[in-house]
Short mmCIF file of C-alpha atoms in Angstrom, two decimals:
data_model
loop_
_atom_site.label_atom_id
_atom_site.label_comp_id
_atom_site.label_asym_id
_atom_site.label_seq_id
_atom_site.Cartn_x
_atom_site.Cartn_y
_atom_site.Cartn_z
CA MET J 1 0.74 -5.31 11.13
CA PHE J 2 2.39 -8.73 11.36
CA ALA J 3 5.00 -7.40 13.79
CA PHE J 4 2.25 -5.94 16.00
CA ARG J 5 0.19 -9.14 15.97
CA TYR J 6 3.26 -11.23 16.63
CA LYS J 7 4.19 -9.01 19.59
CA VAL J 8 0.69 -9.52 21.01
CA LEU J 9 1.09 -13.28 20.58
CA LYS J 10 4.40 -13.28 22.45
CA GLU J 11 2.93 -11.24 25.27
CA ASN J 12 -0.17 -13.42 25.70
CA PHE J 13 0.95 -16.97 24.85
CA TYR J 14 3.75 -19.29 25.77
CA MET J 15 6.08 -19.35 22.77
CA LYS J 16 8.68 -21.83 21.58
CA THR J 17 11.25 -21.65 18.80
CA ILE J 18 10.95 -24.39 16.18
CA GLN J 19 12.10 -25.03 12.63
CA PHE J 20 9.81 -24.88 9.62
CA ARG J 21 10.01 -28.69 9.29
CA GLU J 22 8.97 -29.04 12.93
CA ALA J 23 6.02 -26.71 12.37
CA ILE J 24 4.86 -28.96 9.52
CA CYS J 25 5.32 -32.07 11.67
CA GLU J 26 3.47 -30.55 14.61
CA ALA J 27 0.54 -29.48 12.44
CA MET J 28 0.15 -32.97 10.96
CA SER J 29 0.60 -34.72 14.30
CA GLU J 30 -1.87 -32.49 16.13
CA GLU J 31 -4.50 -33.05 13.46
CA MET J 32 -3.90 -36.82 13.44
CA ARG J 33 -4.41 -36.90 17.21
CA ARG J 34 -7.56 -34.84 16.78
CA ASP J 35 -9.07 -36.88 13.93
CA GLU J 36 -8.42 -40.58 13.30
CA SER J 37 -9.41 -40.22 9.64
CA VAL J 38 -6.26 -38.18 8.93
CA TYR J 39 -3.24 -40.09 7.66
CA LEU J 40 0.04 -39.35 5.87
CA MET J 41 1.43 -41.14 2.83
CA GLY J 42 4.38 -40.58 0.50
CA GLU J 43 7.90 -41.61 -0.36
CA GLU J 44 10.13 -42.03 2.73
CA VAL J 45 7.65 -40.37 5.11
CA ALA J 46 7.72 -43.28 7.60
CA GLU J 47 10.90 -45.29 8.15
CA TYR J 48 13.18 -42.44 7.03
CA ASN J 49 11.19 -39.77 8.96
CA GLY J 50 10.60 -37.86 5.73
CA ALA J 51 13.00 -36.79 3.00
CA TYR J 52 13.31 -33.44 4.80
CA LYS J 53 12.54 -34.83 8.28
CA ALA J 54 9.14 -33.14 8.27
CA SER J 55 7.48 -36.32 9.61
CA LYS J 56 10.11 -37.19 12.22
CA GLY J 57 8.69 -39.42 14.94
CA MET J 58 5.27 -39.79 13.37
CA LEU J 59 5.65 -43.47 12.48
CA ASP J 60 6.53 -44.26 16.09
CA GLU J 61 3.45 -42.43 17.36
CA PHE J 62 0.82 -43.35 14.77
CA GLY J 63 2.05 -46.63 13.32
CA PRO J 64 2.37 -47.92 9.74
CA LYS J 65 -1.38 -47.80 9.00
CA ARG J 66 -1.45 -44.00 9.35
CA VAL J 67 2.09 -43.08 8.26
CA ILE J 68 2.60 -44.98 5.03
CA ASP J 69 5.73 -45.34 2.93
CA THR J 70 4.84 -45.59 -0.75
CA PRO J 71 6.68 -46.77 -3.85
CA ILE J 72 8.07 -44.16 -6.24
CA ALA J 73 4.70 -43.97 -7.99
CA GLU J 74 3.02 -40.58 -7.59
CA LEU J 75 0.17 -41.39 -9.97
CA GLY J 76 -0.65 -44.50 -7.95
CA PHE J 77 -0.61 -43.11 -4.44
CA ALA J 78 -2.27 -39.82 -5.49
CA GLY J 79 -5.10 -41.97 -6.86
CA ILE J 80 -5.29 -44.02 -3.68
CA ALA J 81 -5.58 -40.78 -1.70
CA VAL J 82 -8.40 -39.52 -3.93
CA GLY J 83 -10.32 -42.76 -3.45
CA SER J 84 -9.82 -42.74 0.29
CA ALA J 85 -10.97 -39.12 0.54
CA MET J 86 -14.17 -40.12 -1.27
CA ASN J 87 -14.66 -42.79 1.37
CA GLY J 88 -14.34 -40.59 4.45
CA CYS J 89 -10.60 -40.35 5.08
CA ARG J 90 -8.56 -37.14 5.16
CA PRO J 91 -5.26 -38.04 3.46
CA ILE J 92 -2.12 -35.93 3.48
CA VAL J 93 0.00 -36.76 0.44
CA GLU J 94 3.66 -35.72 0.52
CA PHE J 95 5.44 -35.25 -2.78
CA MET J 96 9.23 -35.24 -2.46
CA THR J 97 8.96 -32.12 -4.62
CA PHE J 98 6.08 -30.72 -6.65
CA ASN J 99 8.16 -31.42 -9.74
CA PHE J 100 7.24 -35.06 -9.11
CA SER J 101 3.57 -34.20 -8.70
CA LEU J 102 3.43 -33.95 -12.49
CA VAL J 103 3.44 -37.74 -12.59
CA GLY J 104 0.21 -37.73 -10.57
CA ILE J 105 -1.28 -34.48 -11.86
CA ASP J 106 -4.12 -36.32 -13.62
CA GLN J 107 -5.44 -37.47 -10.25
CA ILE J 108 -5.10 -33.96 -8.80
CA ILE J 109 -6.61 -32.01 -11.69
CA ASN J 110 -9.13 -34.46 -13.15
CA ASN J 111 -10.30 -36.23 -10.00
CA ALA J 112 -9.53 -34.40 -6.75
CA ALA J 113 -10.42 -30.96 -8.08
CA LYS J 114 -13.55 -31.99 -9.96
CA MET J 115 -15.13 -34.76 -7.89
CA ARG J 116 -17.35 -32.54 -5.74
CA GLN J 117 -18.91 -30.91 -8.81
CA MET J 118 -19.11 -34.07 -10.91
CA SER J 119 -20.84 -35.93 -8.09
CA ALA J 120 -23.30 -33.06 -7.53
CA GLY J 121 -21.87 -32.58 -4.05
CA GLN J 122 -22.18 -36.22 -2.99
CA PHE J 123 -18.43 -36.45 -2.43
CA SER J 124 -16.37 -33.88 -0.59
CA MET J 125 -12.61 -34.16 -1.10
CA PRO J 126 -10.85 -33.41 2.19
CA MET J 127 -7.20 -33.94 1.27
CA VAL J 128 -3.85 -32.14 1.24
CA PHE J 129 -1.08 -32.51 -1.31
CA ARG J 130 2.08 -31.04 0.20
CA GLY J 131 5.81 -30.79 -0.46
CA PRO J 132 8.51 -28.40 -1.70
CA THR J 133 8.07 -26.01 -4.61
CA ALA J 134 10.36 -23.83 -6.76
CA SER J 135 14.16 -23.77 -6.77
CA ALA J 136 16.39 -25.10 -4.02
CA GLY J 137 19.88 -24.40 -5.32
CA GLN J 138 21.67 -26.29 -8.05
CA LEU J 139 19.00 -28.87 -8.82
CA ALA J 140 18.71 -27.95 -12.51
CA ALA J 141 15.71 -27.38 -14.75
CA THR J 142 13.46 -30.35 -13.96
CA HIS J 143 13.77 -29.99 -10.17
CA SER J 144 13.46 -26.20 -9.83
CA GLN J 145 9.96 -25.38 -11.03
CA ALA J 146 7.19 -23.40 -9.35
CA PHE J 147 3.71 -24.65 -10.21
CA GLU J 148 1.59 -22.37 -8.03
CA SER J 149 -0.07 -20.75 -11.04
CA TRP J 150 -0.65 -24.17 -12.68
CA PHE J 151 -2.63 -25.48 -9.73
CA ALA J 152 -4.27 -22.12 -8.96
CA ASN J 153 -5.62 -22.14 -12.52
CA THR J 154 -7.80 -25.14 -11.57
CA PRO J 155 -11.26 -24.52 -10.05
CA GLY J 156 -11.77 -26.85 -7.10
CA LEU J 157 -8.23 -26.58 -5.73
CA LYS J 158 -6.98 -24.31 -2.98
CA VAL J 159 -3.30 -23.32 -3.14
CA VAL J 160 -1.34 -22.35 -0.03
CA VAL J 161 2.29 -21.16 0.04
CA PRO J 162 3.54 -20.16 3.53
CA SER J 163 6.67 -18.09 4.06
CA ASN J 164 7.57 -18.86 7.69
CA PRO J 165 7.10 -21.52 10.40
CA TYR J 166 4.30 -19.69 12.24
CA ASP J 167 2.18 -19.34 9.12
CA ALA J 168 3.04 -22.85 7.95
CA LYS J 169 1.69 -24.53 11.07
CA GLY J 170 -1.51 -22.52 11.29
CA LEU J 171 -2.26 -22.79 7.59
CA LEU J 172 -1.53 -26.52 7.38
CA LYS J 173 -3.91 -27.27 10.26
CA SER J 174 -6.63 -25.34 8.44
CA ALA J 175 -5.80 -27.11 5.18
CA ILE J 176 -6.15 -30.55 6.79
CA ARG J 177 -9.54 -29.58 8.22
CA ASP J 178 -10.78 -28.18 4.91
CA ASN J 179 -13.31 -30.25 2.97
CA ASP J 180 -11.78 -29.40 -0.41
CA PRO J 181 -8.40 -30.47 -1.86
CA VAL J 182 -5.55 -28.17 -0.83
CA ILE J 183 -2.18 -27.83 -2.56
CA PHE J 184 0.25 -26.93 0.23
CA MET J 185 3.60 -25.78 -1.16
CA GLU J 186 6.72 -25.45 0.97
CA SER J 187 10.44 -24.97 0.20
CA GLU J 188 13.50 -27.10 0.74
CA GLN J 189 15.39 -23.92 1.59
CA MET J 190 12.97 -23.01 4.39
CA TYR J 191 12.83 -26.28 6.32
CA GLY J 192 15.64 -25.11 8.62
CA ASP J 193 14.18 -21.63 9.20
CA LYS J 194 13.44 -20.98 12.87
CA MET J 195 10.72 -18.88 14.45
CA GLU J 196 8.74 -18.62 17.65
CA VAL J 197 5.25 -20.15 17.54
CA PRO J 198 2.63 -20.46 20.29
CA GLU J 199 2.65 -23.65 22.32
CA ASP J 200 -1.14 -23.50 22.41
CA GLU J 201 -3.17 -24.62 19.41
CA TYR J 202 -3.91 -22.06 16.71
CA THR J 203 -5.07 -22.02 13.12
CA ILE J 204 -4.82 -19.46 10.31
CA PRO J 205 -7.78 -19.22 7.90
CA LEU J 206 -7.16 -19.97 4.24
CA GLY J 207 -7.71 -17.14 1.78
CA VAL J 208 -6.55 -14.34 4.08
CA ALA J 209 -3.41 -12.39 3.17
CA ASP J 210 -1.17 -10.86 5.82
CA ILE J 211 0.41 -7.40 5.91
CA LYS J 212 3.90 -8.31 7.01
CA ARG J 213 5.17 -4.72 6.91
CA VAL J 214 3.11 -1.52 6.98
CA GLY J 215 4.14 1.23 4.57
CA THR J 216 2.87 4.26 2.68
CA ASP J 217 4.80 4.68 -0.59
CA VAL J 218 4.50 1.38 -2.46
CA THR J 219 2.79 -2.00 -2.07
CA ILE J 220 4.90 -5.12 -2.59
CA VAL J 221 2.93 -8.37 -2.94
CA SER J 222 4.71 -11.72 -2.67
CA PHE J 223 4.48 -15.20 -1.14
CA GLY J 224 6.68 -18.16 -0.22
CA LYS J 225 10.41 -18.01 0.39
CA ILE J 226 11.08 -15.30 -2.22
CA ILE J 227 9.32 -12.77 0.02
CA LYS J 228 12.56 -12.62 2.01
CA GLU J 229 14.01 -10.59 -0.86
CA ALA J 230 11.18 -8.09 -0.44
CA PHE J 231 12.05 -7.67 3.25
CA LEU J 232 15.71 -7.07 2.39
CA ALA J 233 14.73 -4.52 -0.24
CA ALA J 234 12.34 -2.74 2.12
CA GLU J 235 15.08 -2.34 4.72
CA GLU J 236 17.44 -0.92 2.11
CA LEU J 237 14.80 1.46 0.73
CA GLU J 238 13.89 2.65 4.21
CA LYS J 239 17.38 4.14 4.46
CA GLU J 240 16.42 6.35 1.52
CA GLY J 241 13.13 7.39 3.08
CA ILE J 242 10.96 5.02 0.99
CA SER J 243 8.24 3.24 2.94
CA CYS J 244 7.22 -0.20 1.59
CA GLU J 245 4.08 -2.10 2.53
CA ILE J 246 4.62 -5.86 2.14
CA ILE J 247 1.66 -8.18 1.68
CA ASP J 248 2.21 -11.93 2.05
CA LEU J 249 -0.55 -13.68 0.09
CA ARG J 250 -0.12 -16.94 2.08
CA THR J 251 -3.00 -18.39 0.03
CA VAL J 252 -2.70 -18.00 -3.74
CA ARG J 253 -6.19 -19.43 -4.32
CA PRO J 254 -8.57 -18.23 -3.04
CA MET J 255 -6.70 -14.93 -3.31
CA ASP J 256 -7.32 -12.07 -0.90
CA TYR J 257 -7.92 -9.42 -3.58
CA GLU J 258 -9.41 -7.03 -1.04
CA ALA J 259 -6.18 -6.84 0.96
CA ILE J 260 -4.22 -6.02 -2.19
CA LEU J 261 -6.70 -3.43 -3.45
CA THR J 262 -6.96 -1.72 -0.06
CA SER J 263 -3.19 -1.38 0.10
CA VAL J 264 -2.87 -0.14 -3.50
CA LYS J 265 -5.55 2.47 -2.89
CA LYS J 266 -3.37 3.73 -0.03
CA THR J 267 0.08 3.60 -1.65
CA ASN J 268 -0.97 4.11 -5.31
CA ARG J 269 1.88 1.90 -6.53
CA LEU J 270 2.33 -1.87 -6.85
CA VAL J 271 5.24 -4.27 -7.29
CA VAL J 272 4.60 -8.02 -7.42
CA LEU J 273 7.47 -10.40 -6.59
CA GLU J 274 7.12 -14.07 -7.56
CA GLU J 275 9.54 -16.98 -7.97
CA ALA J 276 8.01 -18.32 -11.18
CA TRP J 277 8.00 -17.79 -14.92
CA PRO J 278 6.36 -14.54 -16.07
CA PHE J 279 3.84 -15.89 -18.60
CA ALA J 280 0.38 -16.51 -17.06
CA SER J 281 1.84 -16.11 -13.58
CA VAL J 282 0.18 -15.28 -10.26
CA ALA J 283 1.63 -11.79 -10.77
CA SER J 284 -0.26 -11.56 -14.07
CA GLU J 285 -3.56 -12.29 -12.30
CA ILE J 286 -2.86 -9.70 -9.61
CA THR J 287 -1.92 -7.10 -12.21
CA TYR J 288 -5.14 -7.67 -14.14
CA MET J 289 -7.34 -7.44 -11.06
CA VAL J 290 -5.67 -4.24 -9.85
CA GLN J 291 -6.00 -2.51 -13.20
CA GLU J 292 -9.65 -3.54 -13.34
CA LYS J 293 -10.62 -2.64 -9.78
CA ALA J 294 -8.17 0.14 -8.84
CA PHE J 295 -6.93 1.68 -12.09
CA ASP J 296 -7.78 5.24 -11.05
CA TYR J 297 -5.70 4.84 -7.88
CA LEU J 298 -2.49 3.88 -9.71
CA ASP J 299 0.16 6.58 -10.11
CA ALA J 300 2.45 4.27 -12.09
CA PRO J 301 2.23 1.06 -14.13
CA VAL J 302 2.37 -2.13 -12.05
CA GLN J 303 5.78 -3.79 -12.03
CA ARG J 304 6.21 -7.56 -11.70
CA ILE J 305 9.43 -9.37 -10.84
CA THR J 306 9.75 -13.04 -11.80
CA THR J 307 12.40 -15.54 -12.77
CA ALA J 308 13.83 -15.34 -16.27
CA ASP J 309 11.55 -16.89 -18.91
CA THR J 310 13.77 -19.95 -19.35
CA PRO J 311 14.21 -23.32 -17.64
CA ALA J 312 16.27 -23.01 -14.47
CA PRO J 313 20.03 -23.20 -15.16
CA PHE J 314 22.37 -25.48 -13.21
CA SER J 315 25.31 -23.06 -13.22
CA PRO J 316 25.44 -21.14 -9.92
CA ALA J 317 26.34 -17.90 -11.73
CA LEU J 318 23.44 -18.27 -14.15
CA LEU J 319 21.04 -19.38 -11.40
CA LYS J 320 21.84 -16.23 -9.45
CA GLU J 321 20.90 -14.15 -12.49
CA TRP J 322 17.80 -16.26 -13.17
CA LEU J 323 16.27 -15.80 -9.71
CA PRO J 324 14.69 -12.54 -8.52
CA ASN J 325 16.61 -10.78 -5.76
CA SER J 326 16.39 -7.75 -3.49
CA SER J 327 18.23 -5.55 -5.99
CA ASP J 328 15.51 -6.30 -8.55
CA VAL J 329 12.91 -5.26 -6.00
CA VAL J 330 14.74 -2.01 -5.20
CA LYS J 331 14.92 -1.15 -8.92
CA ALA J 332 11.23 -1.93 -9.45
CA VAL J 333 10.17 0.18 -6.46
CA LYS J 334 12.24 3.11 -7.66
CA LYS J 335 10.75 2.70 -11.13
CA VAL J 336 7.16 3.01 -9.90
CA LEU J 337 8.26 5.99 -7.80
CA TYR J 338 9.93 7.55 -10.88
CA LYS J 339 13.28 7.69 -9.07
#
């Protein structure tokens, strides 16, 4: 499905090849040109062009009042963003990683997420909190955490996790235009990924999953950079005559349950791949919903693949074992197929 749509795009639009970081920068810049209430703030986003160069050139174009370097004080500048959103601005807050968002999580959970309800709709909260999530190599336990399920557990927040530059640009533009707070989670290991995107403007709606690969034997649901392991597994399994359908959630909350259920009703088997701890994970939510809504269609128990249920190790050998990989996906697929 994705391959077909992408082919149509290439045939009908002028395309250019850019990196993931450039897709993020273009999305922010285009929205800042479109709407003067949009601004970017965070550590090193201005003078240094961003810790990952995702805001390169933006200070030169928009100036220091709209591209703002902050102190190392996530609680403070997250609070400033919440207040400015209540007063008509549309802030984009960059966290150097979402591990550091924990310092400002009170502002995200108790203010940004709840203000619309607590004010009886008097205040909308049009803001984006963005930055890298999950592991990025040997960064040890406190810098390798995935908090998608934490934030998705909070009513009032939308949670977006793109897996490629094309999706990242379209989803971020939609997130910036949204009138509710959006958690936009990227990956340090994807910023250099390259892909063709249209030169013309486009957006991708939040809450709509994407079938990245059409298949008939098993449904694999994933999101973010770990979905690459699903693609590798699908290619390997295809050599054995096993057809995998891969669904990229893109938005964790609101989740596109219908896309998952439709696929499971076709394939009758489900594997969920997630780079996070197993307990109370996104995979747990998907598993529950499928057993509730499509139990009679399942020909095998749902299998989920997550990281080990421990803090991330620093050792490269242990980290390799801790993270899910394509071999884990192959084993899980064969398990639900009773092979």
